[in-house]
PDB file of C-alpha atoms in Angstrom:
ATOM      1  CA  MET A  76      49.494 167.012  98.963  1.00 56.00           C
ATOM      2  CA  GLY A  77      52.561 166.224  96.937  1.00 71.00           C
ATOM      3  CA  ASP A  78      56.329 165.116  97.680  1.00 88.00           C
ATOM      4  CA  VAL A  79      58.646 165.985 100.517  1.00 92.00           C
ATOM      5  CA  THR A  80      62.424 167.112 100.777  1.00 94.00           C
ATOM      6  CA  GLU A  81      64.041 166.920 104.304  1.00 95.00           C
ATOM      7  CA  HIS A  82      67.282 168.270 105.416  1.00 95.00           C
ATOM      8  CA  LYS A  83      69.354 166.443 107.709  1.00 93.00           C
ATOM      9  CA  TYR A  84      73.132 168.902 108.182  1.00 94.00           C
ATOM     10  CA  GLU A  85      75.572 166.289 110.528  1.00 90.00           C
ATOM     11  CA  SER A  86      78.770 167.469 112.292  1.00 92.00           C
ATOM     12  CA  ASP A  87      81.090 167.148 109.451  1.00 89.00           C
ATOM     13  CA  GLY A  88      79.145 168.785 107.039  1.00 88.00           C
ATOM     14  CA  THR A  89      77.640 166.198 105.867  1.00 88.00           C
ATOM     15  CA  ILE A  90      74.392 166.582 104.497  1.00 92.00           C
ATOM     16  CA  ILE A  91      71.917 164.030 104.662  1.00 91.00           C
ATOM     17  CA  THR A  92      68.585 164.444 101.686  1.00 92.00           C
ATOM     18  CA  SER A  93      65.909 162.417 102.586  1.00 93.00           C
ATOM     19  CA  LYS A  94      63.168 162.465  99.633  1.00 94.00           C
ATOM     20  CA  TYR A  95      60.047 160.691 100.575  1.00 95.00           C
ATOM     21  CA  ALA A  96      57.755 160.697  97.592  1.00 95.00           C
ATOM     22  CA  PHE A  97      53.482 159.819  98.016  1.00 94.00           C
ATOM     23  CA  LYS A  98      51.003 157.907  96.097  1.00 94.00           C
ATOM     24  CA  TYR A  99      47.315 158.252  96.666  1.00 94.00           C
ATOM     25  CA  ASP A 100      44.753 156.482  96.222  1.00 93.00           C
ATOM     26  CA  LEU A 101      41.109 158.135  95.154  1.00 93.00           C
ATOM     27  CA  LYS A 102      40.170 159.610  99.578  1.00 93.00           C
ATOM     28  CA  GLY A 103      43.478 161.430  99.126  1.00 92.00           C
ATOM     29  CA  ASN A 104      45.096 158.278 101.450  1.00 93.00           C
ATOM     30  CA  TRP A 105      48.797 157.755 101.439  1.00 93.00           C
ATOM     31  CA  MET A 106      48.610 154.105 100.281  1.00 95.00           C
ATOM     32  CA  GLU A 107      52.924 153.743  98.398  1.00 96.00           C
ATOM     33  CA  LYS A 108      55.360 156.074 100.130  1.00 95.00           C
ATOM     34  CA  LYS A 109      59.262 156.347  98.890  1.00 95.00           C
ATOM     35  CA  GLU A 110      61.580 157.661 100.577  1.00 94.00           C
ATOM     36  CA  THR A 111      65.566 158.439  99.017  1.00 92.00           C
ATOM     37  CA  LYS A 112      68.108 159.515 100.486  1.00 90.00           C
ATOM     38  CA  THR A 113      71.492 161.045  99.586  1.00 88.00           C
ATOM     39  CA  ALA A 114      74.672 163.504 100.301  1.00 89.00           C
ATOM     40  CA  ASN A 115      76.488 166.209  99.564  1.00 89.00           C
ATOM     41  CA  ILE A 116      80.022 164.028  99.505  1.00 84.00           C
ATOM     42  CA  LYS A 117      80.683 161.200  97.430  1.00 78.00           C
ATOM     43  CA  GLN A 118      81.726 158.678 100.379  1.00 79.00           C
ATOM     44  CA  TYR A 119      78.669 158.725 101.407  1.00 78.00           C
ATOM     45  CA  ILE A 120      76.593 154.977 101.070  1.00 79.00           C
ATOM     46  CA  PRO A 121      72.555 155.918 101.157  1.00 74.00           C
ATOM     47  CA  ASP A 122      69.873 153.431 101.922  1.00 78.00           C
ATOM     48  CA  PRO A 123      68.464 151.251 100.074  1.00 87.00           C
ATOM     49  CA  GLN A 124      65.137 152.711  98.843  1.00 90.00           C
ATOM     50  CA  TYR A 125      62.491 152.813 101.553  1.00 92.00           C
ATOM     51  CA  ILE A 126      59.500 151.727 100.003  1.00 95.00           C
ATOM     52  CA  ILE A 127      56.059 151.722 102.372  1.00 95.00           C
ATOM     53  CA  LYS A 128      52.960 150.174 100.898  1.00 96.00           C
ATOM     54  CA  ARG A 129      49.964 149.718 103.093  1.00 95.00           C
ATOM     55  CA  THR A 130      45.847 148.971 101.586  1.00 94.00           C
ATOM     56  CA  ILE A 131      42.729 150.635 103.772  1.00 94.00           C
ATOM     57  CA  VAL A 132      40.055 149.072 103.525  1.00 93.00           C
ATOM     58  CA  TYR A 133      36.745 151.647 103.314  1.00 94.00           C
ATOM     59  CA  TYR A 134      33.056 150.258 104.662  1.00 93.00           C
TER      60      TYR A 134
END
């Protein structure tokens, strides 16, 4: 389990790269996911870094 990279190809030739980074708990479930987007052109304005956090309660 680790980081994931995804490429999206636009019709104008732009390649948008999304990188996902995960943090896991001791049981192997992800507790935090960060998404960062970049592109191969200077005019691209990326979305801000997107962070999702979750809490899992074990009984």
